[in-house]
Tab-separated table of C-alpha atoms and ligand atoms in Angstrom:
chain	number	residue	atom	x	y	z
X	1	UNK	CA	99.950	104.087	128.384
X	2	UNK	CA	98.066	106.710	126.271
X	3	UNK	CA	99.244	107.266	123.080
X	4	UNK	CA	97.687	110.449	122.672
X	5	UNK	CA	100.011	113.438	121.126
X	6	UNK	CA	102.617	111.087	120.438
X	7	UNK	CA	103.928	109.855	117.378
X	8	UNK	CA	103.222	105.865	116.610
X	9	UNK	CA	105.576	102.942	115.423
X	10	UNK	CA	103.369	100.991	113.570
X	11	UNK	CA	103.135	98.282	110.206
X	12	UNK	CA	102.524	99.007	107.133
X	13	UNK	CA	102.416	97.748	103.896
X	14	UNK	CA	104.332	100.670	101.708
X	15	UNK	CA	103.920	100.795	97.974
X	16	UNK	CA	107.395	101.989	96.820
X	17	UNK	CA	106.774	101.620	92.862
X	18	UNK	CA	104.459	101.069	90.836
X	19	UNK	CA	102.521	97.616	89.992
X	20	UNK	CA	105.485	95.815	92.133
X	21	UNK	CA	104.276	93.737	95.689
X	22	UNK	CA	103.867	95.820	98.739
X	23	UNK	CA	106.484	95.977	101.401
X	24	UNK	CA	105.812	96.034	105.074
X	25	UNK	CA	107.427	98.504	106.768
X	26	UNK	CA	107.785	100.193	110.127
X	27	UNK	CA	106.477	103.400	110.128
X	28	UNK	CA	105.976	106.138	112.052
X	29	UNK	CA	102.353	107.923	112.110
X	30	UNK	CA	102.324	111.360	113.191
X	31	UNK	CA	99.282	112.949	116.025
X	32	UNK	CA	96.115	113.938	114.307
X	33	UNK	CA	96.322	117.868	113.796
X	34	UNK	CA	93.121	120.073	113.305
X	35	UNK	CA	89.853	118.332	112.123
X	36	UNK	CA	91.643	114.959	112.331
X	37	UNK	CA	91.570	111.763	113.589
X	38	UNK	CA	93.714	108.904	114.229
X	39	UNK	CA	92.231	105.376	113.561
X	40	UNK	CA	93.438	102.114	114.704
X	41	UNK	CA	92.531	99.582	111.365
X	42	UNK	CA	91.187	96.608	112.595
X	43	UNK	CA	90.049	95.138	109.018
X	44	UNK	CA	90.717	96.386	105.624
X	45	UNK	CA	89.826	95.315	102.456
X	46	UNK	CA	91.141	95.651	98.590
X	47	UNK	CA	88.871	97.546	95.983
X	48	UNK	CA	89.981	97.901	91.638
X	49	UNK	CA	90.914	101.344	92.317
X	50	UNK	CA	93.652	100.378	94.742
X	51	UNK	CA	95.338	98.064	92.212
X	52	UNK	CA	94.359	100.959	89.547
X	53	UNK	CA	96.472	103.612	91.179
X	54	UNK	CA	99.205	100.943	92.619
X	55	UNK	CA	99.498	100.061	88.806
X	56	UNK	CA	99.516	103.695	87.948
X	57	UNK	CA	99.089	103.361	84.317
X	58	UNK	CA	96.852	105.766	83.319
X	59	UNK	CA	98.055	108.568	85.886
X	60	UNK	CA	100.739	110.434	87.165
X	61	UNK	CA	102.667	108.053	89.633
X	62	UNK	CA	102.638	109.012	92.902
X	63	UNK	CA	104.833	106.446	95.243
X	64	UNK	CA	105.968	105.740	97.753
X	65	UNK	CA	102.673	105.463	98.888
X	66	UNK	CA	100.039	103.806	101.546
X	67	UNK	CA	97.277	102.376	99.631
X	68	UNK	CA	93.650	101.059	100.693
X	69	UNK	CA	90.270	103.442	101.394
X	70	UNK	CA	87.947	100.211	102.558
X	71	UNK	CA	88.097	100.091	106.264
X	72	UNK	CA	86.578	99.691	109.612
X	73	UNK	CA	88.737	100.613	112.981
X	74	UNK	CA	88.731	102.381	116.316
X	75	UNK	CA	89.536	106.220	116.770
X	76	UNK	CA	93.114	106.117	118.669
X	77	UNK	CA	92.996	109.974	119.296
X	78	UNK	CA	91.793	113.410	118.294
X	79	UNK	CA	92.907	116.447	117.038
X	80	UNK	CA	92.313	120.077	117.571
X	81	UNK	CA	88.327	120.901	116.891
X	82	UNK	CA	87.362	117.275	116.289
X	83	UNK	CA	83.878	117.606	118.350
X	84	UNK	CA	81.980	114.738	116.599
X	85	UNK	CA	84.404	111.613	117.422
X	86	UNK	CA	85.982	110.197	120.558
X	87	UNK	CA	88.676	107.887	121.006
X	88	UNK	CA	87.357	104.518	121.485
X	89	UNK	CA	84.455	104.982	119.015
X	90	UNK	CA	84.027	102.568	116.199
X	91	UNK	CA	84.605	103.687	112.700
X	92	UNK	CA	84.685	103.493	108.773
X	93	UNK	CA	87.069	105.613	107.076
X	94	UNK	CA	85.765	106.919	103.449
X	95	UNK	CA	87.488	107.973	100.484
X	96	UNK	CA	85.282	111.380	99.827
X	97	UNK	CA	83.809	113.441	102.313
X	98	UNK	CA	81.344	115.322	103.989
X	99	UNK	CA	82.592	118.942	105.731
X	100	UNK	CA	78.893	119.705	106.605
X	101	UNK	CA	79.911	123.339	105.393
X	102	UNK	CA	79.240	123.545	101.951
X	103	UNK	CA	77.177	124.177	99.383
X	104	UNK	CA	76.672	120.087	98.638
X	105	UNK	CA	76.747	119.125	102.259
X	106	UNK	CA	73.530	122.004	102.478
X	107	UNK	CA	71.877	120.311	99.716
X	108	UNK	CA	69.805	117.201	100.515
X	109	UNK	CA	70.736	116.414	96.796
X	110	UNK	CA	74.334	116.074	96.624
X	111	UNK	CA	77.017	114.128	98.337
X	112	UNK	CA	80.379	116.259	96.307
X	113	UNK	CA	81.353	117.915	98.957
X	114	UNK	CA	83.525	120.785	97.867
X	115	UNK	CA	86.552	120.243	100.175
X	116	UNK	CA	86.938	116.304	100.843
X	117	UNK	CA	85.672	115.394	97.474
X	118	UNK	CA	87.618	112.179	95.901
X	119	UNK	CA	91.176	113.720	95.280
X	120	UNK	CA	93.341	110.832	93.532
X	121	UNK	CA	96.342	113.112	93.098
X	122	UNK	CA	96.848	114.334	96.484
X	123	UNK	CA	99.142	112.307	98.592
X	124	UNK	CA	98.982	114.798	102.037
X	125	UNK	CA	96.758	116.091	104.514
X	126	UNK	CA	94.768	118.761	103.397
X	127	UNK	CA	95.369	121.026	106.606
X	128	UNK	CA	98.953	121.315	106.453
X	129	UNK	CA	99.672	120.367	102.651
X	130	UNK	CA	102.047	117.017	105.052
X	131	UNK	CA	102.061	113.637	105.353
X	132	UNK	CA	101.309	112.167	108.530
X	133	UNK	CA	103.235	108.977	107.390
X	134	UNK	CA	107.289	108.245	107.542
X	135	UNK	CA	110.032	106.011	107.185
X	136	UNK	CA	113.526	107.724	109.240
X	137	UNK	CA	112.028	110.895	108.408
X	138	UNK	CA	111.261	110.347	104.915
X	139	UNK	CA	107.371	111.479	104.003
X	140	UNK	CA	104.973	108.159	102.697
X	141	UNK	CA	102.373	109.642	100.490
X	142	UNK	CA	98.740	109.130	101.601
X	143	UNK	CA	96.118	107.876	99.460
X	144	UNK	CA	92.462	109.501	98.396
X	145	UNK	CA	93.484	110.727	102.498
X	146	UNK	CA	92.620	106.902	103.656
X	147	UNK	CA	95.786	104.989	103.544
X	148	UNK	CA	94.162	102.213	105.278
X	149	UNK	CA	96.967	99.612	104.832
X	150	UNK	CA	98.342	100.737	108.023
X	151	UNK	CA	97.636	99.670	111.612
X	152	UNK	CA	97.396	103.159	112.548
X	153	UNK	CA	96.383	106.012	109.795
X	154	UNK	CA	94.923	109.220	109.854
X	155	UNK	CA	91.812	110.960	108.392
X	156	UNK	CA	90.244	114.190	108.352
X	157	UNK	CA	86.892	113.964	110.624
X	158	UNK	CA	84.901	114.623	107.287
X	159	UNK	CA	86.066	111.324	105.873
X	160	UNK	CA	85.104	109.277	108.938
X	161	UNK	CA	81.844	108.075	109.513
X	162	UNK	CA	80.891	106.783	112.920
X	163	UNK	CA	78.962	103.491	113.465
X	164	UNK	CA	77.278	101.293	115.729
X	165	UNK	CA	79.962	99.737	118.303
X	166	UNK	CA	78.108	96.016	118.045
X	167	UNK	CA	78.822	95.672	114.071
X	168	UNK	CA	81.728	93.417	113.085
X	169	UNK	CA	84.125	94.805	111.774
X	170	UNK	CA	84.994	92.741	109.442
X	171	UNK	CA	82.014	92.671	107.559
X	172	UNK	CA	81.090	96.135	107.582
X	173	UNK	CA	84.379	97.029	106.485
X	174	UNK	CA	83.065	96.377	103.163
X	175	UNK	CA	80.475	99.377	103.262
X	176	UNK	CA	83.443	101.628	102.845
X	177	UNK	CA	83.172	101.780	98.696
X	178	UNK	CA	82.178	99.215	96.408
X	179	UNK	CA	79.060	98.018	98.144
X	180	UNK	CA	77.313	101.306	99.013
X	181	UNK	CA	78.332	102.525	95.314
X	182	UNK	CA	76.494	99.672	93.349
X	183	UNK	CA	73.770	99.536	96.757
X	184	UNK	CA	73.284	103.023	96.641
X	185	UNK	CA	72.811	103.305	92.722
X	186	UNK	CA	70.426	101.537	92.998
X	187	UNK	CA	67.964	102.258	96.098
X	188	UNK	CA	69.040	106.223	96.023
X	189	UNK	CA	68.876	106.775	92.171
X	190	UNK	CA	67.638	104.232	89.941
X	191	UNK	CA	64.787	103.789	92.639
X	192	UNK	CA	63.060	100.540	91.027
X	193	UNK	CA	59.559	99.642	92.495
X	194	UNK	CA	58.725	96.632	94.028
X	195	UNK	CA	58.386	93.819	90.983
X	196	UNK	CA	59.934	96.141	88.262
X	197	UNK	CA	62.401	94.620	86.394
X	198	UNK	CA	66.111	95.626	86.720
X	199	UNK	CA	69.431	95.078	84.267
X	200	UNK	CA	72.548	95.246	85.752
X	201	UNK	CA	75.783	96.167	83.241
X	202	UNK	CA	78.853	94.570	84.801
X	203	UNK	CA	78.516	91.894	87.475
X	204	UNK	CA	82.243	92.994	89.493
X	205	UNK	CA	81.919	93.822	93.316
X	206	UNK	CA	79.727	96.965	92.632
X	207	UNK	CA	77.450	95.455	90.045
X	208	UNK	CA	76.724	92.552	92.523
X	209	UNK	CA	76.362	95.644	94.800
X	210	UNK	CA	73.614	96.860	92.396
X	211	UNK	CA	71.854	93.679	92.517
X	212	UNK	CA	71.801	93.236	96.110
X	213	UNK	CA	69.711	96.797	96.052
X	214	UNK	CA	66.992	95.299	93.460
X	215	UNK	CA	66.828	92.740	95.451
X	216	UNK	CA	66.124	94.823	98.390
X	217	UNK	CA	64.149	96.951	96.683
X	218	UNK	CA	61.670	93.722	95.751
X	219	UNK	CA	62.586	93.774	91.967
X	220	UNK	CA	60.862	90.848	90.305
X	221	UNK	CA	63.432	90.317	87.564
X	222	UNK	CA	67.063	91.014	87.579
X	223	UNK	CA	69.148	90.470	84.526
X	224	UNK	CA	72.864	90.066	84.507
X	225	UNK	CA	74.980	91.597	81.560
X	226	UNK	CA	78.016	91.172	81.396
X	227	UNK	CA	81.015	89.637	78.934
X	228	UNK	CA	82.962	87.420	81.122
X	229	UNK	CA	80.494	83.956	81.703
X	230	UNK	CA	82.190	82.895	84.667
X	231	UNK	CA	80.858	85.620	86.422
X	232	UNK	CA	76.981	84.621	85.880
X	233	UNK	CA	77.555	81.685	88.738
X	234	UNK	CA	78.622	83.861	91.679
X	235	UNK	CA	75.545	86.425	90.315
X	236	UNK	CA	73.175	83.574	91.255
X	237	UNK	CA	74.072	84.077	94.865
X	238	UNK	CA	73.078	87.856	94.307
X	239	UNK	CA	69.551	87.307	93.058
X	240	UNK	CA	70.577	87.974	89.213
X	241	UNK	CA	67.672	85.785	87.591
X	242	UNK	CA	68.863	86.056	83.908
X	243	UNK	CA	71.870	86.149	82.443
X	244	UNK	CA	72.875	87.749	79.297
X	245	UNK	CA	76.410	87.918	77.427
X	246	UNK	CA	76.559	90.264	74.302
X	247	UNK	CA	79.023	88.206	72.629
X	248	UNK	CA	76.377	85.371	72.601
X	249	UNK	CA	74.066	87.245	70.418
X	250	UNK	CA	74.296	89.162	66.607
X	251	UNK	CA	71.975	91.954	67.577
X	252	UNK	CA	72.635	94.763	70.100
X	253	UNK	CA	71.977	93.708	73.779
X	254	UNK	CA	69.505	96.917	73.627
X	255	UNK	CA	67.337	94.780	71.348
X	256	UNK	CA	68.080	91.628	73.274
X	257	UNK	CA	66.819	92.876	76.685
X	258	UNK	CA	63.751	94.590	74.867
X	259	UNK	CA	62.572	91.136	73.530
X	260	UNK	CA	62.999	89.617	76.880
X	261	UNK	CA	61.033	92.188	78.897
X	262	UNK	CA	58.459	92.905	76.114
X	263	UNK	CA	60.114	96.830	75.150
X	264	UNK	CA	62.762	97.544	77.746
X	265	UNK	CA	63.684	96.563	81.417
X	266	UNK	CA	62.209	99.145	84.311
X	267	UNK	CA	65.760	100.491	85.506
X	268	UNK	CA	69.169	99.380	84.710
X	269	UNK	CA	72.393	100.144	86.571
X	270	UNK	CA	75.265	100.303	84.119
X	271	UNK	CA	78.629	99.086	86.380
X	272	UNK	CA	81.388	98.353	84.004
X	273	UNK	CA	82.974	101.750	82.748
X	274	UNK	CA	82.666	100.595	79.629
X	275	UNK	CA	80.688	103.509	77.351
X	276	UNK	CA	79.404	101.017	74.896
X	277	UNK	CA	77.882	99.435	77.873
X	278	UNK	CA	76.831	102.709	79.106
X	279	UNK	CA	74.837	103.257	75.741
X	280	UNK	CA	73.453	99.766	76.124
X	281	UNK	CA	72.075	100.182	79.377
X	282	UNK	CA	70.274	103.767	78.588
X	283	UNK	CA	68.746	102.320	75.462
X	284	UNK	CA	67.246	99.196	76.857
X	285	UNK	CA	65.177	100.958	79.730
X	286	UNK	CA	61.199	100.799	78.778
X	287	UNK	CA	59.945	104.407	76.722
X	288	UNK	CA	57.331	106.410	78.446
X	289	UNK	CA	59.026	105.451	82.394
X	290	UNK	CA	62.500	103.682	82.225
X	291	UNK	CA	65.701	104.965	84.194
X	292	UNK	CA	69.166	103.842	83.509
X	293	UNK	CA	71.792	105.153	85.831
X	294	UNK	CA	75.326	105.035	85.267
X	295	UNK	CA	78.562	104.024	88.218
X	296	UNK	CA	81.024	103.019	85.842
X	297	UNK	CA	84.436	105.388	85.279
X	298	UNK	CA	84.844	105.627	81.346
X	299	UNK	CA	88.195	106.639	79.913
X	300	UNK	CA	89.387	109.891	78.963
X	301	UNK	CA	88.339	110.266	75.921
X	302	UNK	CA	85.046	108.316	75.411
X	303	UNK	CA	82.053	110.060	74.354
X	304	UNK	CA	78.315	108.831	75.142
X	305	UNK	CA	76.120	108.874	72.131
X	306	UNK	CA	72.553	107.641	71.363
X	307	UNK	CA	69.701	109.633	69.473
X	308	UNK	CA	68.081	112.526	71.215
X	309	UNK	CA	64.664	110.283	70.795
X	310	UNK	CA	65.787	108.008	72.996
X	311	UNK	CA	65.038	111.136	75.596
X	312	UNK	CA	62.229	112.362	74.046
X	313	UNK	CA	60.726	108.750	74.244
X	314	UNK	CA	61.233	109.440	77.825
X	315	UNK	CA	63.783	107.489	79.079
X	316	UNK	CA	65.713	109.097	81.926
X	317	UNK	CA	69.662	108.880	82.200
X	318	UNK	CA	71.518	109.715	85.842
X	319	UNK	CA	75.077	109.144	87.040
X	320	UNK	CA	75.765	108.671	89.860
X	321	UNK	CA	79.021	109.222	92.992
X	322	UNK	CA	79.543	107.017	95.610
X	323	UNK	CA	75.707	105.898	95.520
X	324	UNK	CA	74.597	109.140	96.315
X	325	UNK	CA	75.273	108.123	100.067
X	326	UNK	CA	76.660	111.510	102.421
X	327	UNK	CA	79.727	109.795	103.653
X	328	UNK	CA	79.272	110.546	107.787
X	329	UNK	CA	74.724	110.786	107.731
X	330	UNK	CA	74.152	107.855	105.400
X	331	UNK	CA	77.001	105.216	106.260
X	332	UNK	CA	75.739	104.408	109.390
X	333	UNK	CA	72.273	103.340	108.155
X	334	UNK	CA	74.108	101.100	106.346
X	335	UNK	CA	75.545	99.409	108.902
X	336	UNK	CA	71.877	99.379	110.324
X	337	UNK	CA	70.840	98.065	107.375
X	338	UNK	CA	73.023	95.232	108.032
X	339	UNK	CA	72.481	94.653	111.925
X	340	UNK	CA	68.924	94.262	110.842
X	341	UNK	CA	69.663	91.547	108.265
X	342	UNK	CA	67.833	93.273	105.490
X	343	UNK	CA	71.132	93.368	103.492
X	344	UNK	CA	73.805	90.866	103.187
X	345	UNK	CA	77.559	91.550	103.336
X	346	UNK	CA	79.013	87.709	104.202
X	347	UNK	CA	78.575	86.919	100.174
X	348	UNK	CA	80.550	89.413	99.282
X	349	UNK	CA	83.654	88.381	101.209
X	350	UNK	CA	85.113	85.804	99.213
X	351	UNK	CA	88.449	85.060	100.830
X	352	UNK	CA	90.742	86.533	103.762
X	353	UNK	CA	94.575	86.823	104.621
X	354	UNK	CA	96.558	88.441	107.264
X	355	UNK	CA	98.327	91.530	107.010
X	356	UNK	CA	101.483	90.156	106.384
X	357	UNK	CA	100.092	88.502	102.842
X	358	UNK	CA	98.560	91.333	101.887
X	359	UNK	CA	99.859	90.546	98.480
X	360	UNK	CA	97.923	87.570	98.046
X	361	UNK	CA	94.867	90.056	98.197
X	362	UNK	CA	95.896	91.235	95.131
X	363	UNK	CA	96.816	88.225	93.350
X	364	UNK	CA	93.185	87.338	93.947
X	365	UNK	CA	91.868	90.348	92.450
X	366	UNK	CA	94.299	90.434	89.392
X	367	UNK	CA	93.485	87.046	88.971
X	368	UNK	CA	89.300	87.947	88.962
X	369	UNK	CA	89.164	85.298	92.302
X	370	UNK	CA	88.002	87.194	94.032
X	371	UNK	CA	85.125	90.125	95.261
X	372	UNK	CA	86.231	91.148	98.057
X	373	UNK	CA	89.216	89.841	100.489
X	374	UNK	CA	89.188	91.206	103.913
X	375	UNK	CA	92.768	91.970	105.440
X	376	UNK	CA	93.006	91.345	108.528
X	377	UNK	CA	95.290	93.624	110.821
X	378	UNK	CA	97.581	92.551	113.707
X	379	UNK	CA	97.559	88.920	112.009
Z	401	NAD	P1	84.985	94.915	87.940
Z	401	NAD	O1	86.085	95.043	86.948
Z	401	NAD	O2	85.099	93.919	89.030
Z	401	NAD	O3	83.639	94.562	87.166
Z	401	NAD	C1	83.303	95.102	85.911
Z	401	NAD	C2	82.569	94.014	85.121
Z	401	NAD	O4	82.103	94.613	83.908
Z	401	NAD	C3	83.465	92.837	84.709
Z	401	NAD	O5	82.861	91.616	85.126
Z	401	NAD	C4	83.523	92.940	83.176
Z	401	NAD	O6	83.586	91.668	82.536
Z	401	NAD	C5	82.233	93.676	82.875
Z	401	NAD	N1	82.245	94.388	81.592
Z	401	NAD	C6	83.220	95.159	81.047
Z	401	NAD	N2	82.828	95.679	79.878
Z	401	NAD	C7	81.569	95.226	79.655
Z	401	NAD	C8	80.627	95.419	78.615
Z	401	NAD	N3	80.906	96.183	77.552
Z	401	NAD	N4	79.437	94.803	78.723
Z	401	NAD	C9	79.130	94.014	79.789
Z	401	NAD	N5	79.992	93.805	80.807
Z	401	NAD	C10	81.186	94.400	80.736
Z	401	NAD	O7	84.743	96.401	88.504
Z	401	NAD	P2	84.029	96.920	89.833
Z	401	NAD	O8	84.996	97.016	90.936
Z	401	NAD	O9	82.763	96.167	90.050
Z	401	NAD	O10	83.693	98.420	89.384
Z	401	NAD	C11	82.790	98.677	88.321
Z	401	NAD	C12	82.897	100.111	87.833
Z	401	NAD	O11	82.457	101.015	88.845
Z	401	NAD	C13	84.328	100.560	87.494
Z	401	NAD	O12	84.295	101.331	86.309
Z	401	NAD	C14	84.711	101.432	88.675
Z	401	NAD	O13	85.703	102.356	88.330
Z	401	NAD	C15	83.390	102.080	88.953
Z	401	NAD	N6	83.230	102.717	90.280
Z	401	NAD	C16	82.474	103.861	90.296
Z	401	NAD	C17	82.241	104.529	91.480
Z	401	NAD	C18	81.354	105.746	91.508
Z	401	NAD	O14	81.224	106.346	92.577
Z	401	NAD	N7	80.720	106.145	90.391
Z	401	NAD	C19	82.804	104.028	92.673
Z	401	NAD	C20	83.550	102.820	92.630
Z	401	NAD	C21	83.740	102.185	91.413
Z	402	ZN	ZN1	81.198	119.833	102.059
């Protein structure tokens, strides 16, 4: 029986206060209304900014709430003016957006698309200002307009990217965030050249990420940084040739990495949010041609200093958004990227659960276990 236009019972795993477990729920998911879709999650997965906003510490609390933005599923139904998606096709929902309109969606140089940009704060559908989500008629707030911890959810079109029908699932899920940020960094903006030399600040799920794109990319020499050790063994996996740990050394890491690569690395890819890092990984790139490119989300209040001859020297600093990538054109060549087995998702996923122990995802995370744990839906 179609399900079309109706409303759907459904699990899902609620957040009703801040930094306590998730509680699954039965709740009902309203029809897709203009520009939207409805998705059936098949696999999900659990990124840091999930557990940054469930712990709500630095922001204004927003609960109850349906967490999770890293996602693959199947389009359940349509709404009004939704031209570019059919139920039945295979999908990844995506925390920003593309609304092909704009002034960034025009330019081949951005991907901050004025309406679906990233919006932590907002907990409703943009068309209507309403959640789709509820509990005996009580609204669930969405989340960066994902909420992918539910069986059925649903996104505006813009945030959906369509795939290939033959990709599993749950691998691809993955491409959703933290891989085609650090991936992305790194082929789109840092751009190394095959056998350049590459740092990589931060060695977490996106600065792996980062690494698996110099690798791609042919780099000859990658070079972890980062201040926990017992990341450096999963790094090997990732093609991370050298390993260095500031707190093993009494000079700056800058002058570290510019002894090992005789004046500075080619490109480095700062992925840690830390700003001292941030400085570290602009003033290690080679004068004359270096590019250092920063992911990372910094506090409020830091401020990025280094001497205005570190520019003059010509050194380059970017930042970068989601990798550069256009959410709905780039994601699928991702996923092609992938079926072609020129890059590799399966050491990434580092453990699994079922739905109902969602929890467990997080326990893995908090506990640094993990890099990423597929969910798996229905289970
Ligand atoms: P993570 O916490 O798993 O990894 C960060 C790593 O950095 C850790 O291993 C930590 O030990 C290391 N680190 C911290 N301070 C350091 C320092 N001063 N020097 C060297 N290493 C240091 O995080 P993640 O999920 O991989 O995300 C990395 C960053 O990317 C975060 O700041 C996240 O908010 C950001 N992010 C940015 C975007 C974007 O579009 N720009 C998207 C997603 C995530
Ligand atoms: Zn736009």
């Amino acid at each position: 029986m179609s399900t079309t236009g109706q409303i759907i019972r459904c699990k899902a795993a609620v957040a009703w206060e801040a930094g306590k477990p998730l509680v699954m729920e039965e709740v009902e998911v309203a029809p897709p209304q203009k520009h939207e879709v409805r998705i059936k999650i098949l696999f999900t997965s659990l990124c840091h900014t999930d557990v940054y906003f469930w712990e709500a510490k630095g922001q204004t609390p927003l609960f109850p709430r349906i967490f999770g933005h890293e996602a693959g599923g199947i389009v359940e139904s349509v709404g009004e003016g939704v031209t570019d998606l059919q139920p039945g096709d295979h999908v990844l929902p995506v925390f920003t957006g593309e609304c092909g309109d704009c002034r960034h969606c025009h330019s081949e140089e951005s991907n901050m698309c004025d309406l679906l940009r990233i919006n932590t704060e907002r907990g409703v559908m943009i068309h209507d200002g309403e959640s789709r989500f509820s509990i005996n008629g009580k609204p669930i707030h969405h989340f960066v307009g994902t909420s992918t911890f539910s069986e059925y959810t649903v996104v505006h079109s813009g945030q959906v990217a369509k795939i290939n029908p033959d990709a599993p699932l749950d691998k691809v899920c993955i491409v959703s965030c933290g891989l085609s940020t650090g991936l992305g960094a790194t082929l789109n903006v840092a751009k190394p050249k095959k056998g350049q030399s590459v740092a990589i600040f931060g060695l977490g799920a996106v600065g792996l990420a980062a690494a698996e794109g110099a690798r791609i990319a042919g780099a000859s020499r990658v070079i972890g940084v980062d201040l926990n050790p017992k990341r450096f063994d999963e790094a090997k996996k990732f093609g991370v040739t050298e390993f260095v740990n500031p707190k093993d050394h009494d000079k700056p890491v800058q002058q570290v990495i510019a002894e090992m690569t005789d004046g500075g690395v080619d490109r480095s890819v700062e992925c840690t949010g830390s700003v001292q890092a941030m400085i570290q990984a602009f003033e290690c790139v080679h004068d004359g041609w270096g590019v250092a490119v920063l992911v990372g989300v910094p506090s409020k209040d830091d401020a990025f200093k280094s001497h205005p001859m570190n520019f003059l020297n010509e050194r380059t600093l970017k930042g970068t958004f989601f990798g550069n990538y256009k959410p709905k054109t780039d994601i699928p060549g991702i996923v092609e990227m992938y079926m072609n087995k020129e890059l590799e998702l399966e050491k990434f996923i580092t453990h699994t659960v079922p739905f109902s122990e969602i929890n467990k995802a997080f326990d893995y995370m908090l506990k640094g276990e993990s890099i990423r744990c597929i969910i798996t839906m229905g289970a």
